[in-house]
PDB file of C-alpha atoms in Angstrom:
ATOM      1  CA  MET A 579     164.031 119.457 144.446  1.00 53.00           C
ATOM      2  CA  PRO A 580     164.125 120.339 140.912  1.00 58.00           C
ATOM      3  CA  LYS A 581     163.973 117.519 138.340  1.00 65.00           C
ATOM      4  CA  ILE A 582     167.494 116.693 136.845  1.00 65.00           C
ATOM      5  CA  ILE A 583     167.339 116.312 133.140  1.00 70.00           C
ATOM      6  CA  ASP A 584     170.323 115.057 131.061  1.00 75.00           C
ATOM      7  CA  HIS A 585     170.089 117.955 128.494  1.00 75.00           C
ATOM      8  CA  ASP A 586     171.995 116.322 125.604  1.00 84.00           C
ATOM      9  CA  ALA A 587     170.029 112.789 126.066  1.00 85.00           C
ATOM     10  CA  HIS A 588     166.660 114.651 126.121  1.00 86.00           C
ATOM     11  CA  SER A 589     167.279 116.798 123.030  1.00 91.00           C
ATOM     12  CA  GLN A 590     168.620 113.406 121.110  1.00 92.00           C
ATOM     13  CA  ASP A 591     165.260 111.566 122.145  1.00 93.00           C
ATOM     14  CA  LEU A 592     163.170 114.817 120.901  1.00 95.00           C
ATOM     15  CA  ALA A 593     165.301 114.877 117.517  1.00 94.00           C
ATOM     16  CA  ARG A 594     164.717 111.144 117.306  1.00 93.00           C
ATOM     17  CA  ARG A 595     160.889 111.697 117.757  1.00 94.00           C
ATOM     18  CA  ALA A 596     160.728 114.568 115.756  1.00 95.00           C
ATOM     19  CA  ALA A 597     162.482 112.931 112.691  1.00 93.00           C
ATOM     20  CA  ALA A 598     159.583 110.533 112.526  1.00 90.00           C
ATOM     21  CA  TYR A 599     156.995 113.700 112.492  1.00 94.00           C
ATOM     22  CA  PHE A 600     159.133 115.202 109.573  1.00 93.00           C
ATOM     23  CA  SER A 601     159.173 112.163 107.701  1.00 90.00           C
ATOM     24  CA  GLN A 602     155.331 111.689 108.027  1.00 91.00           C
ATOM     25  CA  HIS A 603     154.533 115.697 107.505  1.00 93.00           C
ATOM     26  CA  GLY A 604     157.150 116.829 105.428  1.00 92.00           C
ATOM     27  CA  TYR A 605     159.623 119.846 106.358  1.00 94.00           C
ATOM     28  CA  GLY A 606     157.265 122.769 104.771  1.00 93.00           C
ATOM     29  CA  GLY A 607     154.063 121.004 106.275  1.00 90.00           C
ATOM     30  CA  THR A 608     155.443 121.154 109.659  1.00 92.00           C
ATOM     31  CA  SER A 609     155.930 123.808 112.233  1.00 95.00           C
ATOM     32  CA  MET A 610     157.553 124.076 115.829  1.00 96.00           C
ATOM     33  CA  ARG A 611     154.225 124.496 117.274  1.00 97.00           C
ATOM     34  CA  LYS A 612     152.958 121.209 115.361  1.00 97.00           C
ATOM     35  CA  ILE A 613     156.311 119.392 116.448  1.00 96.00           C
ATOM     36  CA  ALA A 614     156.033 120.682 119.994  1.00 96.00           C
ATOM     37  CA  GLN A 615     152.226 119.462 120.253  1.00 97.00           C
ATOM     38  CA  HIS A 616     153.461 116.026 118.836  1.00 95.00           C
ATOM     39  CA  LEU A 617     156.314 115.713 121.412  1.00 96.00           C
ATOM     40  CA  GLY A 618     154.110 116.863 124.343  1.00 95.00           C
ATOM     41  CA  LEU A 619     155.967 120.215 124.962  1.00 94.00           C
ATOM     42  CA  SER A 620     155.248 123.850 124.928  1.00 95.00           C
ATOM     43  CA  LYS A 621     156.707 125.753 122.052  1.00 96.00           C
ATOM     44  CA  SER A 622     158.962 127.610 124.228  1.00 95.00           C
ATOM     45  CA  ALA A 623     160.379 124.228 125.625  1.00 93.00           C
ATOM     46  CA  LEU A 624     160.942 123.133 122.216  1.00 96.00           C
ATOM     47  CA  TYR A 625     162.874 126.424 121.398  1.00 96.00           C
ATOM     48  CA  HIS A 626     164.620 125.947 124.633  1.00 93.00           C
ATOM     49  CA  TYR A 627     166.639 122.759 122.833  1.00 95.00           C
ATOM     50  CA  PHE A 628     166.176 123.954 119.250  1.00 96.00           C
ATOM     51  CA  PRO A 629     166.373 127.538 118.431  1.00 97.00           C
ATOM     52  CA  THR A 630     164.990 127.107 114.901  1.00 96.00           C
ATOM     53  CA  LYS A 631     163.214 124.534 112.802  1.00 96.00           C
ATOM     54  CA  GLU A 632     166.468 124.155 110.640  1.00 96.00           C
ATOM     55  CA  ALA A 633     168.325 123.287 113.889  1.00 96.00           C
ATOM     56  CA  LEU A 634     165.814 120.801 114.851  1.00 96.00           C
ATOM     57  CA  PHE A 635     165.980 119.194 111.345  1.00 95.00           C
ATOM     58  CA  LEU A 636     169.771 118.994 111.779  1.00 95.00           C
ATOM     59  CA  ALA A 637     169.573 117.340 114.935  1.00 95.00           C
ATOM     60  CA  CYS A 638     167.043 114.799 113.531  1.00 94.00           C
ATOM     61  CA  THR A 639     169.608 114.091 110.618  1.00 93.00           C
ATOM     62  CA  ARG A 640     172.296 113.526 113.162  1.00 91.00           C
ATOM     63  CA  GLN A 641     170.057 111.176 114.939  1.00 89.00           C
ATOM     64  CA  VAL A 642     169.085 109.234 111.630  1.00 86.00           C
ATOM     65  CA  MET A 643     172.151 109.048 109.493  1.00 85.00           C
ATOM     66  CA  PRO A 644     174.455 107.153 111.829  1.00 77.00           C
ATOM     67  CA  GLY A 645     172.420 104.095 111.081  1.00 70.00           C
ATOM     68  CA  MET A 646     174.143 103.995 107.651  1.00 69.00           C
ATOM     69  CA  ASP A 647     177.326 103.160 109.376  1.00 63.00           C
ATOM     70  CA  ALA A 648     175.956  99.926 110.563  1.00 62.00           C
ATOM     71  CA  LEU A 649     175.794  97.939 107.352  1.00 61.00           C
ATOM     72  CA  PRO A 650     179.391  97.462 106.395  1.00 49.00           C
ATOM     73  CA  GLN A 651     180.240  95.524 109.526  1.00 59.00           C
ATOM     74  CA  ASP A 652     176.902  93.681 109.672  1.00 58.00           C
ATOM     75  CA  VAL A 653     176.797  92.327 106.225  1.00 66.00           C
ATOM     76  CA  THR A 654     179.482  90.007 104.872  1.00 76.00           C
ATOM     77  CA  GLY A 655     179.972  88.401 101.476  1.00 84.00           C
ATOM     78  CA  SER A 656     181.275  89.706  98.274  1.00 89.00           C
ATOM     79  CA  GLU A 657     181.321  93.367  97.296  1.00 90.00           C
ATOM     80  CA  THR A 658     178.103  92.801  95.180  1.00 91.00           C
ATOM     81  CA  ASP A 659     176.180  91.236  97.999  1.00 90.00           C
ATOM     82  CA  ARG A 660     177.002  94.021 100.394  1.00 89.00           C
ATOM     83  CA  LEU A 661     176.533  96.630  97.881  1.00 91.00           C
ATOM     84  CA  GLN A 662     172.962  94.846  97.233  1.00 91.00           C
ATOM     85  CA  ALA A 663     172.301  94.942 101.203  1.00 89.00           C
ATOM     86  CA  LEU A 664     173.055  98.579 101.235  1.00 90.00           C
ATOM     87  CA  LYS A 665     170.911  99.329  98.274  1.00 91.00           C
ATOM     88  CA  GLU A 666     168.057  97.459  99.942  1.00 90.00           C
ATOM     89  CA  MET A 667     168.548  99.263 103.294  1.00 88.00           C
ATOM     90  CA  MET A 668     168.379 102.578 101.500  1.00 89.00           C
ATOM     91  CA  GLY A 669     165.648 101.557  99.380  1.00 89.00           C
ATOM     92  CA  GLN A 670     163.396 100.808 102.434  1.00 86.00           C
ATOM     93  CA  ASP A 671     161.984 104.319 102.958  1.00 85.00           C
ATOM     94  CA  PHE A 672     163.521 105.960  99.765  1.00 88.00           C
ATOM     95  CA  ALA A 673     160.592 107.734  98.490  1.00 88.00           C
ATOM     96  CA  ALA A 674     159.781 109.244 101.869  1.00 88.00           C
ATOM     97  CA  GLU A 675     163.415 110.321 102.470  1.00 89.00           C
ATOM     98  CA  MET A 676     163.875 112.022  99.180  1.00 90.00           C
ATOM     99  CA  ALA A 677     160.399 113.745  99.564  1.00 91.00           C
ATOM    100  CA  LEU A 678     161.668 115.032 102.899  1.00 92.00           C
ATOM    101  CA  ILE A 679     165.032 116.076 101.447  1.00 93.00           C
ATOM    102  CA  PHE A 680     163.567 117.739  98.344  1.00 93.00           C
ATOM    103  CA  ASP A 681     160.948 119.502 100.581  1.00 94.00           C
ATOM    104  CA  TYR A 682     163.736 120.776 102.938  1.00 95.00           C
ATOM    105  CA  LEU A 683     165.738 122.032 100.103  1.00 95.00           C
ATOM    106  CA  ARG A 684     162.911 123.866  98.179  1.00 94.00           C
ATOM    107  CA  GLY A 685     163.921 127.355  97.801  1.00 94.00           C
ATOM    108  CA  LYS A 686     167.640 126.991  98.638  1.00 95.00           C
ATOM    109  CA  SER A 687     170.216 127.975  96.098  1.00 96.00           C
ATOM    110  CA  GLN A 688     172.864 125.391  94.884  1.00 96.00           C
ATOM    111  CA  ALA A 689     175.292 127.523  96.982  1.00 97.00           C
ATOM    112  CA  GLU A 690     173.129 127.328 100.179  1.00 97.00           C
ATOM    113  CA  ILE A 691     172.782 123.548  99.577  1.00 96.00           C
ATOM    114  CA  ALA A 692     176.457 123.084  99.301  1.00 95.00           C
ATOM    115  CA  GLN A 693     176.789 124.671 102.624  1.00 96.00           C
ATOM    116  CA  ASP A 694     173.935 123.126 104.437  1.00 96.00           C
ATOM    117  CA  GLU A 695     175.119 120.927 107.380  1.00 96.00           C
ATOM    118  CA  ALA A 696     172.312 118.566 107.382  1.00 95.00           C
ATOM    119  CA  MET A 697     172.798 117.838 103.608  1.00 95.00           C
ATOM    120  CA  GLN A 698     176.600 117.495 104.197  1.00 95.00           C
ATOM    121  CA  LEU A 699     176.078 115.131 106.904  1.00 93.00           C
ATOM    122  CA  ALA A 700     173.725 113.081 105.002  1.00 92.00           C
ATOM    123  CA  LEU A 701     176.085 112.840 101.979  1.00 92.00           C
ATOM    124  CA  SER A 702     178.864 112.104 104.151  1.00 92.00           C
ATOM    125  CA  ALA A 703     177.263 109.321 105.482  1.00 90.00           C
ATOM    126  CA  TYR A 704     175.883 107.865 102.488  1.00 91.00           C
ATOM    127  CA  ARG A 705     179.361 108.166 100.877  1.00 92.00           C
ATOM    128  CA  GLY A 706     180.810 106.521 103.873  1.00 91.00           C
ATOM    129  CA  ALA A 707     178.764 103.565 103.744  1.00 90.00           C
ATOM    130  CA  VAL A 708     179.527 103.040  99.904  1.00 92.00           C
ATOM    131  CA  ALA A 709     183.225 103.544 100.657  1.00 93.00           C
ATOM    132  CA  ALA A 710     183.525 101.084 103.276  1.00 89.00           C
ATOM    133  CA  ILE A 711     182.357  98.554 100.751  1.00 91.00           C
ATOM    134  CA  VAL A 712     184.299  99.775  97.435  1.00 93.00           C
ATOM    135  CA  GLY A 713     186.699 102.175  98.704  1.00 92.00           C
ATOM    136  CA  GLU A 714     187.086 105.982  98.419  1.00 93.00           C
ATOM    137  CA  THR A 715     188.324 105.900  94.678  1.00 94.00           C
ATOM    138  CA  ARG A 716     184.675 104.363  93.509  1.00 95.00           C
ATOM    139  CA  SER A 717     182.380 105.573  96.033  1.00 94.00           C
ATOM    140  CA  GLU A 718     181.077 108.723  94.339  1.00 95.00           C
ATOM    141  CA  GLN A 719     180.258 106.683  91.210  1.00 97.00           C
ATOM    142  CA  VAL A 720     178.880 103.719  92.953  1.00 97.00           C
ATOM    143  CA  LEU A 721     176.623 106.024  95.224  1.00 96.00           C
ATOM    144  CA  ALA A 722     175.251 107.812  92.119  1.00 97.00           C
ATOM    145  CA  GLN A 723     174.374 104.400  90.712  1.00 96.00           C
ATOM    146  CA  ILE A 724     172.815 103.111  93.682  1.00 95.00           C
ATOM    147  CA  MET A 725     170.837 106.565  93.900  1.00 95.00           C
ATOM    148  CA  GLY A 726     169.819 106.466  90.459  1.00 95.00           C
ATOM    149  CA  GLU A 727     168.742 102.811  90.380  1.00 94.00           C
ATOM    150  CA  LEU A 728     166.544 103.466  93.405  1.00 94.00           C
ATOM    151  CA  MET A 729     165.133 106.559  91.865  1.00 93.00           C
ATOM    152  CA  LEU A 730     164.271 104.815  88.545  1.00 93.00           C
ATOM    153  CA  ALA A 731     162.738 101.947  90.513  1.00 90.00           C
ATOM    154  CA  TYR A 732     160.444 104.329  92.260  1.00 90.00           C
ATOM    155  CA  LEU A 733     159.606 106.123  89.357  1.00 90.00           C
ATOM    156  CA  SER A 734     158.657 103.116  87.485  1.00 89.00           C
ATOM    157  CA  GLY A 735     156.435 101.639  90.238  1.00 86.00           C
ATOM    158  CA  GLY A 736     158.904  99.682  92.095  1.00 76.00           C
ATOM    159  CA  LYS A 737     160.016  97.531  89.101  1.00 69.00           C
ATOM    160  CA  ALA A 738     163.484  96.072  89.225  1.00 62.00           C
ATOM    161  CA  ILE A 739     166.232  97.445  86.942  1.00 60.00           C
ATOM    162  CA  ASP A 740     167.007  95.475  84.206  1.00 60.00           C
ATOM    163  CA  ARG A 741     170.703  95.325  83.703  1.00 59.00           C
ATOM    164  CA  THR A 742     170.983  93.314  80.365  1.00 50.00           C
TER     165      THR A 742
END
């Protein structure tokens, strides 16, 4: 009797596991062959679930980004407290995440980036997490501030931002 596999659940599991591989090795340093080996699959089996590396990356993004929605409900307190908690959550893997994003976007035009489904999904998740705290009107400005502060902290060796 053939083994019955829940295709959707299996592809989600593969994407979740591949996300960690992308994070560790980068987008450019990863091939479908290497990912298949890491996942314990043949390359053709991986292509059965994901026709391209970009499709796999999108599936990985879909697995990782929903975690952004968890914070606003989990953290209570003032707006400042909730934004600080969000910033701390975003800062945990910030350097690796930004390196992966820039690696993925390398060589793409601004128009291609604007149309890229994985980037739209990620931005939507970030915007949604911020908007849940400060509202839609201020979400872009606050997200830009958080991302800027995280980037500045990273580039200055992890030093806290002096707000005086």
